[in-house]
CHARMM-style PDB file with segment names, atoms N, HN, CA, C and O in Angstrom:
ATOM      1  N   ARG     1       0.831  -1.172   0.000  1.00  0.00      PROA
ATOM      2  CA  ARG     1       0.000   0.000   0.000  1.00  0.00      PROA
ATOM      3  C   ARG     1       0.882   1.243   0.000  1.00  0.00      PROA
ATOM      4  O   ARG     1       1.899   1.297   0.691  1.00  0.00      PROA
ATOM      5  N   ALA     2       0.490   2.214  -0.764  1.00  0.00      PROA
ATOM      6  HN  ALA     2      -0.337   2.171  -1.326  1.00  0.00      PROA
ATOM      7  CA  ALA     2       1.222   3.485  -0.822  1.00  0.00      PROA
ATOM      8  C   ALA     2       0.534   4.505   0.078  1.00  0.00      PROA
ATOM      9  O   ALA     2      -0.693   4.608   0.090  1.00  0.00      PROA
ATOM     10  N   TYR     3       1.322   5.244   0.818  1.00  0.00      PROA
ATOM     11  HN  TYR     3       2.319   5.160   0.808  1.00  0.00      PROA
ATOM     12  CA  TYR     3       0.798   6.263   1.726  1.00  0.00      PROA
ATOM     13  C   TYR     3       1.170   7.646   1.215  1.00  0.00      PROA
ATOM     14  O   TYR     3       2.237   7.839   0.631  1.00  0.00      PROA
ATOM     15  N   ARG     4       0.287   8.595   1.438  1.00  0.00      PROA
ATOM     16  HN  ARG     4      -0.579   8.438   1.912  1.00  0.00      PROA
ATOM     17  CA  ARG     4       0.545   9.967   1.000  1.00  0.00      PROA
ATOM     18  C   ARG     4       1.536  10.678   1.903  1.00  0.00      PROA
ATOM     19  O   ARG     4       2.324  11.506   1.445  1.00  0.00      PROA
ATOM     20  N   THR     5       1.494  10.348   3.198  1.00  0.00      PROA
ATOM     21  HN  THR     5       0.854   9.676   3.569  1.00  0.00      PROA
ATOM     22  CA  THR     5       2.396  11.013   4.140  1.00  0.00      PROA
ATOM     23  C   THR     5       3.017   9.986   5.074  1.00  0.00      PROA
ATOM     24  O   THR     5       2.524   8.868   5.221  1.00  0.00      PROA
ATOM     25  N   ARG     6       4.095  10.391   5.688  1.00  0.00      PROA
ATOM     26  HN  ARG     6       4.496  11.300   5.568  1.00  0.00      PROA
ATOM     27  CA  ARG     6       4.757   9.531   6.669  1.00  0.00      PROA
ATOM     28  C   ARG     6       3.844   9.322   7.883  1.00  0.00      PROA
ATOM     29  O   ARG     6       3.793   8.223   8.435  1.00  0.00      PROA
ATOM     30  N   ASP     7       3.132  10.357   8.295  1.00  0.00      PROA
ATOM     31  HN  ASP     7       3.173  11.250   7.846  1.00  0.00      PROA
ATOM     32  CA  ASP     7       2.218  10.234   9.438  1.00  0.00      PROA
ATOM     33  C   ASP     7       1.097   9.244   9.155  1.00  0.00      PROA
ATOM     34  O   ASP     7       0.686   8.498  10.043  1.00  0.00      PROA
ATOM     35  N   GLU     8       0.604   9.235   7.929  1.00  0.00      PROA
ATOM     36  HN  GLU     8       0.938   9.841   7.207  1.00  0.00      PROA
ATOM     37  CA  GLU     8      -0.442   8.279   7.556  1.00  0.00      PROA
ATOM     38  C   GLU     8       0.098   6.846   7.645  1.00  0.00      PROA
ATOM     39  O   GLU     8      -0.587   5.956   8.149  1.00  0.00      PROA
ATOM     40  N   ALA     9       1.303   6.627   7.166  1.00  0.00      PROA
ATOM     41  HN  ALA     9       1.859   7.350   6.757  1.00  0.00      PROA
ATOM     42  CA  ALA     9       1.920   5.297   7.246  1.00  0.00      PROA
ATOM     43  C   ALA     9       2.158   4.901   8.695  1.00  0.00      PROA
ATOM     44  O   ALA     9       1.881   3.768   9.088  1.00  0.00      PROA
ATOM     45  N   ARG    10       2.664   5.824   9.478  1.00  0.00      PROA
ATOM     46  HN  ARG    10       2.889   6.744   9.158  1.00  0.00      PROA
ATOM     47  CA  ARG    10       2.944   5.555  10.893  1.00  0.00      PROA
ATOM     48  C   ARG    10       1.657   5.192  11.638  1.00  0.00      PROA
ATOM     49  O   ARG    10       1.641   4.260  12.441  1.00  0.00      PROA
ATOM     50  N   SER    11       0.593   5.923  11.371  1.00  0.00      PROA
ATOM     51  HN  SER    11       0.606   6.680  10.718  1.00  0.00      PROA
ATOM     52  CA  SER    11      -0.690   5.660  12.029  1.00  0.00      PROA
ATOM     53  C   SER    11      -1.233   4.282  11.649  1.00  0.00      PROA
ATOM     54  O   SER    11      -1.729   3.548  12.504  1.00  0.00      PROA
ATOM     55  N   ASP    12      -1.139   3.938  10.378  1.00  0.00      PROA
ATOM     56  HN  ASP    12      -0.735   4.533   9.683  1.00  0.00      PROA
ATOM     57  CA  ASP    12      -1.626   2.637   9.926  1.00  0.00      PROA
ATOM     58  C   ASP    12      -0.799   1.502  10.532  1.00  0.00      PROA
ATOM     59  O   ASP    12      -1.347   0.480  10.946  1.00  0.00      PROA
ATOM     60  N   LEU    13       0.505   1.683  10.582  1.00  0.00      PROA
ATOM     61  HN  LEU    13       0.951   2.513  10.246  1.00  0.00      PROA
ATOM     62  CA  LEU    13       1.380   0.670  11.175  1.00  0.00      PROA
ATOM     63  C   LEU    13       1.089   0.503  12.662  1.00  0.00      PROA
ATOM     64  O   LEU    13       1.035  -0.621  13.162  1.00  0.00      PROA
ATOM     65  N   PHE    14       0.903   1.603  13.366  1.00  0.00      PROA
ATOM     66  HN  PHE    14       0.947   2.516  12.960  1.00  0.00      PROA
ATOM     67  CA  PHE    14       0.577   1.548  14.788  1.00  0.00      PROA
ATOM     68  C   PHE    14      -0.725   0.780  15.006  1.00  0.00      PROA
ATOM     69  O   PHE    14      -0.802  -0.067  15.897  1.00  0.00      PROA
ATOM     70  N   SER    15      -1.737   1.066  14.208  1.00  0.00      PROA
ATOM     71  HN  SER    15      -1.675   1.754  13.484  1.00  0.00      PROA
ATOM     72  CA  SER    15      -3.026   0.370  14.332  1.00  0.00      PROA
ATOM     73  C   SER    15      -2.873  -1.125  14.082  1.00  0.00      PROA
ATOM     74  O   SER    15      -3.488  -1.938  14.772  1.00  0.00      PROA
ATOM     75  N   TYR    16      -2.059  -1.489  13.102  1.00  0.00      PROA
ATOM     76  HN  TYR    16      -1.560  -0.829  12.541  1.00  0.00      PROA
ATOM     77  CA  TYR    16      -1.831  -2.905  12.804  1.00  0.00      PROA
ATOM     78  C   TYR    16      -1.151  -3.602  13.978  1.00  0.00      PROA
ATOM     79  O   TYR    16      -1.575  -4.680  14.395  1.00  0.00      PROA
ATOM     80  N   ILE    17      -0.111  -2.997  14.501  1.00  0.00      PROA
ATOM     81  HN  ILE    17       0.233  -2.121  14.162  1.00  0.00      PROA
ATOM     82  CA  ILE    17       0.627  -3.613  15.603  1.00  0.00      PROA
ATOM     83  C   ILE    17      -0.249  -3.739  16.839  1.00  0.00      PROA
ATOM     84  O   ILE    17      -0.249  -4.785  17.488  1.00  0.00      PROA
ATOM     85  N   GLU    18      -0.983  -2.710  17.172  1.00  0.00      PROA
ATOM     86  HN  GLU    18      -0.982  -1.861  16.645  1.00  0.00      PROA
ATOM     87  CA  GLU    18      -1.857  -2.756  18.345  1.00  0.00      PROA
ATOM     88  C   GLU    18      -2.938  -3.818  18.193  1.00  0.00      PROA
ATOM     89  O   GLU    18      -3.320  -4.447  19.180  1.00  0.00      PROA
ATOM     90  N   GLY    19      -3.434  -4.029  16.988  1.00  0.00      PROA
ATOM     91  HN  GLY    19      -3.123  -3.519  16.186  1.00  0.00      PROA
ATOM     92  CA  GLY    19      -4.453  -5.045  16.751  1.00  0.00      PROA
ATOM     93  C   GLY    19      -3.892  -6.456  16.724  1.00  0.00      PROA
ATOM     94  O   GLY    19      -4.598  -7.412  17.048  1.00  0.00      PROA
ATOM     95  N   PHE    20      -2.634  -6.593  16.343  1.00  0.00      PROA
ATOM     96  HN  PHE    20      -2.062  -5.817  16.080  1.00  0.00      PROA
ATOM     97  CA  PHE    20      -2.010  -7.903  16.192  1.00  0.00      PROA
ATOM     98  C   PHE    20      -1.383  -8.399  17.489  1.00  0.00      PROA
ATOM     99  O   PHE    20      -1.492  -9.578  17.824  1.00  0.00      PROA
ATOM    100  N   TYR    21      -0.741  -7.520  18.202  1.00  0.00      PROA
ATOM    101  HN  TYR    21      -0.652  -6.562  17.930  1.00  0.00      PROA
ATOM    102  CA  TYR    21       0.029  -7.896  19.386  1.00  0.00      PROA
ATOM    103  C   TYR    21      -0.888  -8.125  20.578  1.00  0.00      PROA
ATOM    104  O   TYR    21      -1.749  -7.294  20.869  1.00  0.00      PROA
ATOM    105  N   ASN    22      -0.712  -9.229  21.260  1.00  0.00      PROA
ATOM    106  HN  ASN    22      -0.013  -9.904  21.024  1.00  0.00      PROA
ATOM    107  CA  ASN    22      -1.523  -9.566  22.428  1.00  0.00      PROA
ATOM    108  C   ASN    22      -0.604  -9.634  23.643  1.00  0.00      PROA
ATOM    109  O   ASN    22       0.111 -10.623  23.806  1.00  0.00      PROA
ATOM    110  N   PRO    23      -0.599  -8.616  24.500  1.00  0.00      PROA
ATOM    111  CA  PRO    23       0.324  -8.596  25.638  1.00  0.00      PROA
ATOM    112  C   PRO    23      -0.001  -9.623  26.723  1.00  0.00      PROA
ATOM    113  O   PRO    23       0.815  -9.853  27.616  1.00  0.00      PROA
ATOM    114  N   ARG    24      -1.182 -10.242  26.657  1.00  0.00      PROA
ATOM    115  HN  ARG    24      -1.845 -10.055  25.932  1.00  0.00      PROA
ATOM    116  CA  ARG    24      -1.551 -11.230  27.675  1.00  0.00      PROA
ATOM    117  C   ARG    24      -1.264 -12.660  27.240  1.00  0.00      PROA
ATOM    118  O   ARG    24      -1.324 -13.576  28.060  1.00  0.00      PROA
ATOM    119  N   ARG    25      -0.953 -12.866  25.962  1.00  0.00      PROA
ATOM    120  HN  ARG    25      -0.905 -12.122  25.296  1.00  0.00      PROA
ATOM    121  CA  ARG    25      -0.703 -14.216  25.458  1.00  0.00      PROA
ATOM    122  C   ARG    25       0.583 -14.771  26.059  1.00  0.00      PROA
ATOM    123  O   ARG    25       1.601 -14.082  26.120  1.00  0.00      PROA
ATOM    124  N   ARG    26       0.525 -16.001  26.493  1.00  0.00      PROA
ATOM    125  HN  ARG    26      -0.302 -16.561  26.443  1.00  0.00      PROA
ATOM    126  CA  ARG    26       1.705 -16.643  27.065  1.00  0.00      PROA
ATOM    127  C   ARG    26       2.633 -17.106  25.954  1.00  0.00      PROA
ATOM    128  O   ARG    26       2.187 -17.576  24.908  1.00  0.00      PROA
ATOM    129  N   HSD    27       3.930 -16.966  26.198  1.00  0.00      PROA
ATOM    130  HN  HSD    27       4.293 -16.584  27.048  1.00  0.00      PROA
ATOM    131  CA  HSD    27       4.937 -17.334  25.205  1.00  0.00      PROA
ATOM    132  C   HSD    27       5.882 -18.370  25.789  1.00  0.00      PROA
ATOM    133  O   HSD    27       6.353 -18.226  26.917  1.00  0.00      PROA
ATOM    134  N   SER    28       6.158 -19.413  25.019  1.00  0.00      PROA
ATOM    135  HN  SER    28       5.775 -19.530  24.103  1.00  0.00      PROA
ATOM    136  CA  SER    28       7.085 -20.443  25.494  1.00  0.00      PROA
ATOM    137  C   SER    28       8.484 -19.876  25.682  1.00  0.00      PROA
ATOM    138  O   SER    28       9.210 -20.307  26.578  1.00  0.00      PROA
ATOM    139  N   SER    29       8.871 -18.919  24.852  1.00  0.00      PROA
ATOM    140  HN  SER    29       8.281 -18.568  24.124  1.00  0.00      PROA
ATOM    141  CA  SER    29      10.210 -18.334  24.977  1.00  0.00      PROA
ATOM    142  C   SER    29      10.349 -17.470  26.225  1.00  0.00      PROA
ATOM    143  O   SER    29      11.461 -17.117  26.616  1.00  0.00      PROA
ATOM    144  N   LEU    30       9.226 -17.130  26.850  1.00  0.00      PROA
ATOM    145  HN  LEU    30       8.322 -17.417  26.532  1.00  0.00      PROA
ATOM    146  CA  LEU    30       9.236 -16.326  28.076  1.00  0.00      PROA
ATOM    147  C   LEU    30       8.872 -17.180  29.287  1.00  0.00      PROA
ATOM    148  O   LEU    30       8.318 -16.680  30.266  1.00  0.00      PROA
ATOM    149  N   ASP    31       9.184 -18.456  29.214  1.00  0.00      PROA
ATOM    150  HN  ASP    31       9.634 -18.863  28.419  1.00  0.00      PROA
ATOM    151  CA  ASP    31       8.885 -19.383  30.309  1.00  0.00      PROA
ATOM    152  C   ASP    31       7.380 -19.454  30.564  1.00  0.00      PROA
ATOM    153  O   ASP    31       6.935 -19.566  31.706  1.00  0.00      PROA
ATOM    154  N   TYR    32       6.610 -19.385  29.487  1.00  0.00      PROA
ATOM    155  HN  TYR    32       6.971 -19.294  28.560  1.00  0.00      PROA
ATOM    156  CA  TYR    32       5.145 -19.457  29.507  1.00  0.00      PROA
ATOM    157  C   TYR    32       4.509 -18.354  30.343  1.00  0.00      PROA
ATOM    158  O   TYR    32       3.495 -18.570  31.007  1.00  0.00      PROA
ATOM    159  N   MET    33       5.102 -17.194  30.303  1.00  0.00      PROA
ATOM    160  HN  MET    33       5.925 -17.019  29.764  1.00  0.00      PROA
ATOM    161  CA  MET    33       4.536 -16.010  30.957  1.00  0.00      PROA
ATOM    162  C   MET    33       4.071 -15.053  29.865  1.00  0.00      PROA
ATOM    163  O   MET    33       4.533 -15.122  28.726  1.00  0.00      PROA
ATOM    164  N   SER    34       3.159 -14.169  30.223  1.00  0.00      PROA
ATOM    165  HN  SER    34       2.784 -14.114  31.148  1.00  0.00      PROA
ATOM    166  CA  SER    34       2.768 -13.133  29.276  1.00  0.00      PROA
ATOM    167  C   SER    34       3.912 -12.124  29.178  1.00  0.00      PROA
ATOM    168  O   SER    34       4.713 -12.012  30.106  1.00  0.00      PROA
ATOM    169  N   PRO    35       3.999 -11.392  28.074  1.00  0.00      PROA
ATOM    170  CA  PRO    35       5.053 -10.385  27.972  1.00  0.00      PROA
ATOM    171  C   PRO    35       5.024  -9.380  29.124  1.00  0.00      PROA
ATOM    172  O   PRO    35       6.076  -8.983  29.623  1.00  0.00      PROA
ATOM    173  N   GLN    36       3.837  -8.971  29.545  1.00  0.00      PROA
ATOM    174  HN  GLN    36       2.982  -9.294  29.140  1.00  0.00      PROA
ATOM    175  CA  GLN    36       3.742  -8.003  30.637  1.00  0.00      PROA
ATOM    176  C   GLN    36       4.220  -8.606  31.949  1.00  0.00      PROA
ATOM    177  O   GLN    36       4.942  -7.953  32.702  1.00  0.00      PROA
ATOM    178  N   ALA    37       3.827  -9.844  32.233  1.00  0.00      PROA
ATOM    179  HN  ALA    37       3.241 -10.375  31.621  1.00  0.00      PROA
ATOM    180  CA  ALA    37       4.262 -10.500  33.469  1.00  0.00      PROA
ATOM    181  C   ALA    37       5.771 -10.714  33.464  1.00  0.00      PROA
ATOM    182  O   ALA    37       6.428 -10.559  34.493  1.00  0.00      PROA
ATOM    183  N   TYR    38       6.317 -11.068  32.307  1.00  0.00      PROA
ATOM    184  HN  TYR    38       5.783 -11.194  31.471  1.00  0.00      PROA
ATOM    185  CA  TYR    38       7.765 -11.267  32.194  1.00  0.00      PROA
ATOM    186  C   TYR    38       8.513  -9.956  32.443  1.00  0.00      PROA
ATOM    187  O   TYR    38       9.523  -9.932  33.147  1.00  0.00      PROA
ATOM    188  N   GLU    39       8.015  -8.882  31.867  1.00  0.00      PROA
ATOM    189  HN  GLU    39       7.194  -8.902  31.295  1.00  0.00      PROA
ATOM    190  CA  GLU    39       8.640  -7.571  32.072  1.00  0.00      PROA
ATOM    191  C   GLU    39       8.557  -7.152  33.536  1.00  0.00      PROA
ATOM    192  O   GLU    39       9.531  -6.649  34.096  1.00  0.00      PROA
ATOM    193  N   ASP    40       7.400  -7.359  34.152  1.00  0.00      PROA
ATOM    194  HN  ASP    40       6.610  -7.768  33.697  1.00  0.00      PROA
ATOM    195  CA  ASP    40       7.242  -7.027  35.575  1.00  0.00      PROA
ATOM    196  C   ASP    40       8.237  -7.809  36.426  1.00  0.00      PROA
ATOM    197  O   ASP    40       8.877  -7.244  37.314  1.00  0.00      PROA
ATOM    198  N   ARG    41       8.368  -9.108  36.157  1.00  0.00      PROA
ATOM    199  HN  ARG    41       7.848  -9.567  35.437  1.00  0.00      PROA
ATOM    200  CA  ARG    41       9.303  -9.941  36.912  1.00  0.00      PROA
ATOM    201  C   ARG    41      10.745  -9.478  36.702  1.00  0.00      PROA
ATOM    202  O   ARG    41      11.535  -9.441  37.646  1.00  0.00      PROA
ATOM    203  N   TYR    42      11.075  -9.133  35.480  1.00  0.00      PROA
ATOM    204  HN  TYR    42      10.433  -9.164  34.714  1.00  0.00      PROA
ATOM    205  CA  TYR    42      12.428  -8.654  35.176  1.00  0.00      PROA
ATOM    206  C   TYR    42      12.768  -7.423  36.013  1.00  0.00      PROA
ATOM    207  O   TYR    42      13.836  -7.353  36.621  1.00  0.00      PROA
ATOM    208  N   TYR    43      11.863  -6.464  36.039  1.00  0.00      PROA
ATOM    209  HN  TYR    43      10.996  -6.521  35.545  1.00  0.00      PROA
ATOM    210  CA  TYR    43      12.133  -5.230  36.782  1.00  0.00      PROA
ATOM    211  C   TYR    43      12.205  -5.476  38.287  1.00  0.00      PROA
ATOM    212  O   TYR    43      12.994  -4.835  38.981  1.00  0.00      PROA
ATOM    213  N   GLN    44      11.398  -6.390  38.791  1.00  0.00      PROA
ATOM    214  HN  GLN    44      10.757  -6.911  38.228  1.00  0.00      PROA
ATOM    215  CA  GLN    44      11.465  -6.717  40.217  1.00  0.00      PROA
ATOM    216  C   GLN    44      12.794  -7.379  40.557  1.00  0.00      PROA
ATOM    217  O   GLN    44      13.410  -7.055  41.572  1.00  0.00      PROA
ATOM    218  N   GLU    45      13.236  -8.305  39.713  1.00  0.00      PROA
ATOM    219  HN  GLU    45      12.735  -8.568  38.888  1.00  0.00      PROA
ATOM    220  CA  GLU    45      14.479  -9.028  39.975  1.00  0.00      PROA
ATOM    221  C   GLU    45      15.721  -8.153  39.823  1.00  0.00      PROA
ATOM    222  O   GLU    45      16.761  -8.452  40.410  1.00  0.00      PROA
ATOM    223  N   HSD    46      15.626  -7.092  39.053  1.00  0.00      PROA
ATOM    224  HN  HSD    46      14.782  -6.850  38.576  1.00  0.00      PROA
ATOM    225  CA  HSD    46      16.782  -6.237  38.811  1.00  0.00      PROA
ATOM    226  C   HSD    46      16.706  -4.917  39.574  1.00  0.00      PROA
ATOM    227  O   HSD    46      17.444  -3.979  39.274  1.00  0.00      PROA
ATOM    228  N   GLY    47      15.820  -4.848  40.551  1.00  0.00      PROA
ATOM    229  HN  GLY    47      15.220  -5.611  40.794  1.00  0.00      PROA
ATOM    230  CA  GLY    47      15.768  -3.702  41.449  1.00  0.00      PROA
ATOM    231  C   GLY    47      15.208  -2.423  40.870  1.00  0.00      PROA
ATOM    232  O   GLY    47      15.552  -1.335  41.333  1.00  0.00      PROA
ATOM    233  N   PHE    48      14.351  -2.529  39.866  1.00  0.00      PROA
ATOM    234  HN  PHE    48      14.072  -3.412  39.491  1.00  0.00      PROA
ATOM    235  CA  PHE    48      13.746  -1.338  39.292  1.00  0.00      PROA
ATOM    236  C   PHE    48      12.364  -1.054  39.856  1.00  0.00      PROA
ATOM    237  O   PHE    48      11.792   0.005  39.594  1.00  0.00      PROA
ATOM    238  N   ALA    49      11.828  -1.977  40.617  1.00  0.00      PROA
ATOM    239  HN  ALA    49      12.292  -2.836  40.829  1.00  0.00      PROA
ATOM    240  CA  ALA    49      10.455  -1.813  41.123  1.00  0.00      PROA
ATOM    241  C   ALA    49      10.446  -1.099  42.450  1.00  0.00      PROA
ATOM    242  OT1 ALA    49       9.380  -0.874  43.023  1.00  0.00      PROA
TER     243      ALA     49
END
């Protein structure tokens, strides 16, 4: 698809990513945790919380 402006392309890409990405889905590469839970655990373990 061709876009008239960079902002139009950026907006469409953002909408696609937000619709596609599921932050609650569990991932085997994250020890079967959701991305959000994995990030929370990372920050707690590294003293950022």
